[in-house]
Structure formats: structure tokens, C-alpha cells
Short mmCIF file of C-alpha atoms in Angstrom, two decimals:
data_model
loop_
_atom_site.label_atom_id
_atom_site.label_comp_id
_atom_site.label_asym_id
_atom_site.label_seq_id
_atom_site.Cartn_x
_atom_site.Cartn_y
_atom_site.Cartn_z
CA UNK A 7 0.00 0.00 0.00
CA UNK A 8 1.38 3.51 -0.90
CA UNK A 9 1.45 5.92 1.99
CA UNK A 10 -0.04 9.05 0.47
CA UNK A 11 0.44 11.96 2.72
CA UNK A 12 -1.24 15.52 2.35
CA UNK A 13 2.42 17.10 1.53
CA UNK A 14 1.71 14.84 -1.45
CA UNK A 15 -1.52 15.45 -2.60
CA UNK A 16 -0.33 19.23 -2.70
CA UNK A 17 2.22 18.81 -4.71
CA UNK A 18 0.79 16.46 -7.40
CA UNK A 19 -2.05 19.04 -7.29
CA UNK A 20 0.28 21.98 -8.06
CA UNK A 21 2.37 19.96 -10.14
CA UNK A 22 -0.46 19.21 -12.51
CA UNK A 23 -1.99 22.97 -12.49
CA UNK A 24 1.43 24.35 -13.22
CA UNK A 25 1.60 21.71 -16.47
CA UNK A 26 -2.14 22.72 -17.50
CA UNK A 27 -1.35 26.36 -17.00
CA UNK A 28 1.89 26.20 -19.19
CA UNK A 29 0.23 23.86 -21.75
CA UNK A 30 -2.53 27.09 -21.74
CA UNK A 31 0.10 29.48 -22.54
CA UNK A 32 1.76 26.86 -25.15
CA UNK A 33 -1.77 26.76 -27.16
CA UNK A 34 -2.20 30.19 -26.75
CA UNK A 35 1.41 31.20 -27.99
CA UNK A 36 0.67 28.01 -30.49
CA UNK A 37 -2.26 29.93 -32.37
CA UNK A 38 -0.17 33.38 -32.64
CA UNK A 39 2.65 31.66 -34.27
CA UNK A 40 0.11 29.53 -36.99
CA UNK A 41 0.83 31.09 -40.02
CA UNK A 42 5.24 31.20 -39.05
CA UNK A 43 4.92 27.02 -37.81
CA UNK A 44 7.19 27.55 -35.54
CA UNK A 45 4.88 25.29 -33.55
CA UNK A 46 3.46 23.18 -36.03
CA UNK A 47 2.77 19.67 -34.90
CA UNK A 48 0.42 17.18 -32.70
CA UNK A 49 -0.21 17.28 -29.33
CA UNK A 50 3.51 15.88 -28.70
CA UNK A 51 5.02 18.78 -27.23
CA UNK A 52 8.44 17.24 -26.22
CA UNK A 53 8.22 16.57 -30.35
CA UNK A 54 6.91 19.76 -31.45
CA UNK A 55 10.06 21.40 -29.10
CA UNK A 56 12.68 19.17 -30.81
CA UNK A 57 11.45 20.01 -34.05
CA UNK A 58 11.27 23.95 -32.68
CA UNK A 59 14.96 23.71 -31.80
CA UNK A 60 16.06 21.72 -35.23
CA UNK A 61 14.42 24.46 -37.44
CA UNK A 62 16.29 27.19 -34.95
CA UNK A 63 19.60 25.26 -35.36
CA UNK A 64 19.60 25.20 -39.33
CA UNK A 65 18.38 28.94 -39.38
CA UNK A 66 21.48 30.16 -37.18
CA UNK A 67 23.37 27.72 -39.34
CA UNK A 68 22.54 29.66 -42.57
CA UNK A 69 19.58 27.56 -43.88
CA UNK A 70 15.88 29.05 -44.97
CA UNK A 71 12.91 26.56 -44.16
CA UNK A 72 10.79 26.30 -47.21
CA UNK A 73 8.70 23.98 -45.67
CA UNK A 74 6.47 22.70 -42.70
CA UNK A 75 5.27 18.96 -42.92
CA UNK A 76 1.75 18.02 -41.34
CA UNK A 77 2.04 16.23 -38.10
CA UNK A 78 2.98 12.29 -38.45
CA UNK A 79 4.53 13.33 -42.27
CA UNK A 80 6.50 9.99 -43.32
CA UNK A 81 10.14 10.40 -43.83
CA UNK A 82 11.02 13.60 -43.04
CA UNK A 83 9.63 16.78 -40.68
CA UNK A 84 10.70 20.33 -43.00
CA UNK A 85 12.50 21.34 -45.63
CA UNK A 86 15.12 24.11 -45.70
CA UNK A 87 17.08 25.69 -48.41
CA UNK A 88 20.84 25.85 -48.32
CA UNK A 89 22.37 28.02 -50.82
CA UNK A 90 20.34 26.18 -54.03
CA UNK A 91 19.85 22.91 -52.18
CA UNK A 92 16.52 21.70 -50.79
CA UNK A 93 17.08 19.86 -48.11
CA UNK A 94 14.39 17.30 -46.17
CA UNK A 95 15.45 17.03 -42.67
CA UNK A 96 13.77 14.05 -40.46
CA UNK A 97 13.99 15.54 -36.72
CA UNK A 98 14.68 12.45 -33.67
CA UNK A 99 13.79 13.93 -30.46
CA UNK A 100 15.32 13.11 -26.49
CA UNK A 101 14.64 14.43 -23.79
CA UNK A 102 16.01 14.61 -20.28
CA UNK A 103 12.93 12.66 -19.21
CA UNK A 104 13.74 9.47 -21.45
CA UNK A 105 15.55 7.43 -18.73
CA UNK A 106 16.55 4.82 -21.36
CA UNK A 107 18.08 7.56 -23.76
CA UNK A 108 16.67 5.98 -26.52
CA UNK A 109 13.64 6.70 -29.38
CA UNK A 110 12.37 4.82 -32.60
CA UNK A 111 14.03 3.69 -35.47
CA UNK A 112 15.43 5.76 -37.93
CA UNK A 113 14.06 4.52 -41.14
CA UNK A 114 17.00 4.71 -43.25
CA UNK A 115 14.95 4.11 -46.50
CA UNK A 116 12.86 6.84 -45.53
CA UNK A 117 12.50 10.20 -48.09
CA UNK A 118 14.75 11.95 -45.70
CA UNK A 119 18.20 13.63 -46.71
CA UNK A 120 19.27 14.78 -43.49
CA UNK A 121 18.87 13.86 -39.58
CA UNK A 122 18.64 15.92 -36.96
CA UNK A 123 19.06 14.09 -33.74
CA UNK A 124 17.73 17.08 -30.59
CA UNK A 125 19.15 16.08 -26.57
CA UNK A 126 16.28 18.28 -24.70
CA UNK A 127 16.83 19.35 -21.09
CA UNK A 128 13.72 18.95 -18.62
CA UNK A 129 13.30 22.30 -19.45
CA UNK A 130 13.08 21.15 -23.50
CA UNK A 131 16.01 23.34 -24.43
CA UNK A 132 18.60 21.69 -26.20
CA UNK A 133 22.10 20.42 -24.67
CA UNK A 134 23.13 19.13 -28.19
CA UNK A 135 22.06 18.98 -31.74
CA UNK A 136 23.61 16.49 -33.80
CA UNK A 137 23.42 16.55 -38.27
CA UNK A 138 24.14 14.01 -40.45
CA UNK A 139 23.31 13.23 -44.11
CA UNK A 140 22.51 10.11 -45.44
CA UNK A 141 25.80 9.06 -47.22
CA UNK A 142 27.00 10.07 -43.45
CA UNK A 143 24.84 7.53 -42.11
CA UNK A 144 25.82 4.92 -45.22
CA UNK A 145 29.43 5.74 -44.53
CA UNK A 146 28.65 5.09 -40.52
CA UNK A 147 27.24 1.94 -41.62
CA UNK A 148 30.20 0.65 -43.05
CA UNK A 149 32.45 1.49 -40.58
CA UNK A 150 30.53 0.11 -37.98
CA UNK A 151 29.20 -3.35 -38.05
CA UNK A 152 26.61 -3.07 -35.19
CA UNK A 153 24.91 -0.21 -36.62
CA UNK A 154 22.17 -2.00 -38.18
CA UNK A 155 19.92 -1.31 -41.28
CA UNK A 156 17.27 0.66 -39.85
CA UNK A 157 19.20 1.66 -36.13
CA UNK A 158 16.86 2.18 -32.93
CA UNK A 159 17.73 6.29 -32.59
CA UNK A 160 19.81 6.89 -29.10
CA UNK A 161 21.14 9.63 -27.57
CA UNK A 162 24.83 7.45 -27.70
CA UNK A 163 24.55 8.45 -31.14
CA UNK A 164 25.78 11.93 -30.12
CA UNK A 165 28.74 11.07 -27.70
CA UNK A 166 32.71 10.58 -28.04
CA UNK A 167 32.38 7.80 -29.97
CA UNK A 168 28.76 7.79 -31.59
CA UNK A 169 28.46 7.02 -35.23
CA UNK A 170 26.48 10.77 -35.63
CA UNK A 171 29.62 12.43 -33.57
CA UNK A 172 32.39 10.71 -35.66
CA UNK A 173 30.45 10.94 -39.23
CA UNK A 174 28.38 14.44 -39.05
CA UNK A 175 28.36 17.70 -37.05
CA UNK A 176 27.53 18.17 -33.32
CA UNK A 177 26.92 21.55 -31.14
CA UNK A 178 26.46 22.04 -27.63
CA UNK A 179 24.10 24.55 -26.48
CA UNK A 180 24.20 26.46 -23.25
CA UNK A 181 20.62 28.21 -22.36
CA UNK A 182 22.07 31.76 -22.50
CA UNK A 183 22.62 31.13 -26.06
CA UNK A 184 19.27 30.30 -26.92
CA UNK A 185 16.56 32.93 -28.00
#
């Protein structure tokens, strides 16, 4: 039996009004920003932030985003423009709150030409975004037998010695850096 004490009840209460109060202020902020998609997405909002800070991170990186997918899009999230390239980037979001550090599987015959693998904090800022391409990944898979065809996506992929680490860019974010 769980021993359930008022101190508890109080903050599970608060816990959830604070959640519903900043999911209010998410919708609301949501709806201003419709026609921009800054927010575009379902209801995932760990998702929707990833994909937030992965359009951010190819902005400051140069990039133009051309175009917003609908929610649950197969094979890849946006596409951005890089000089007179059109680029289809498939976002993989982690946050903080994943305990196992790991996600889905990366399709790897999927329309995508570039993945963006997002570490959130439990505040859903990024620590580190991660970019690869797909002869990146093909060359990855080469090197390394035990990456597999289509690879469960883990935030190992963006350490020392993680294929996405070795074979594409990585930056580390700090929060005063962030918009």
C-alpha cells in the first residue's frame, strides 16, 4: 500500500496545475505563431520542441525553411534551403525525461536527406544537436558493423564515440545562447 500523505496530494495538485497552466500558454502562444509554424505539430510537445529547436539550429546555421510537414509526415519533418539545395530534414527527439536515452528507429529508406538528432533538457532546451546526411549515415554503416539497417535512434549516437559524432556535425548549447 502507498502511503499518500497531504504534503503529497499538494504537490501532485500543483504539479499538474502548473503543467495545465503552461500547456494554456503553449496553445495560446501556439495559435499566434500559426501562419510562421514555428509550432506546427500534434499534441507531442516534447516533439513539437525538438522540431522547434532543429528548425532554430539550421536557421542560425545559414539555412531558410521552405517547408512545414503536417504532423505524423513519413520520412522527413521540414525542408530548408541551403544556398540552391533543398534539403528534407527528419527531426529524432530526447529528452532529459527518457531514462533509457533511446527513441524509434530511424528509417534509413525513408525520403529523408538529413537527420537531426535534438538532446532536450527537462526544461526542452537543447544540450546538443547532432546533423548528419545520409551518405553520413551509409558511410557510418560501413564502418561500424553493429549499426544495423534501420538503427533504434539513441542519444549514444551523439557522444565521443557515436556514429552521428564521428560521421556528421555536433553543437552544444548552453541556455544563454538560446533565444
Amino acid at each position: 500500500m502507498l502511503t499518500i500523505q497531504q504534503r503529497h496530494w499538494r504537490l501532485a495538485s500543483s504539479a499538474i496545475q502548473n503543467h495545465g497552466r503552461a500547456r494554456q500558454r503553449f496553445h495560446k502562444a501556439e495559435k499566434q505563431l500559426e501562419k510562421t509554424k514555428l509550432l506546427a505539430g500534434n499534441d507531442n510537445k516534447v516533439g513539437i520542441a525538438g522540431e522547434f529547436w532543429a528548425k532554430w539550429h539550421y536557421c542560425r546555421l545559414g539555412a531558410q525553411i521552405i517547408e512545414v510537414m503536417p504532423p505524423s509526415n513519413e520520412g522527413y519533418d521540414f525542408v530548408c534551403r541551403r544556398g540552391s539545395r533543398r534539403v528534407r530534414i527528419s527531426v529524432k527527439v530526447i529528452s532529459a525525461e527518457n531514462k533509457r536515452g533511446r527513441q524509434l528507429r530511424l528509417k534509413s529508406r525513408g525520403t529523408w536527406d538529413e537527420i537531426c538528432l535534438v538532446l532536450l533538457n527537462t526544461d526542452l532546451t537543447p544540450s546538443r544537436i547532432g546533423v548528419a546526411g545520409r551518405n553520413d549515415f551509409l558511410k557510418a554503416q560501413k564502418a561500424r558493423k553493429n549499426l544495423s539497417v534501420d538503427p533504434i535512434v539513441t542519444k549514444f549516437w551523439l557522444g565521443p564515440k557515436g556514429w552521428l559524432t564521428q560521421h556528421g556535425q555536433t553543437r552544444d548549447y548552453e541556455r544563454r545562447s538560446l533565444p
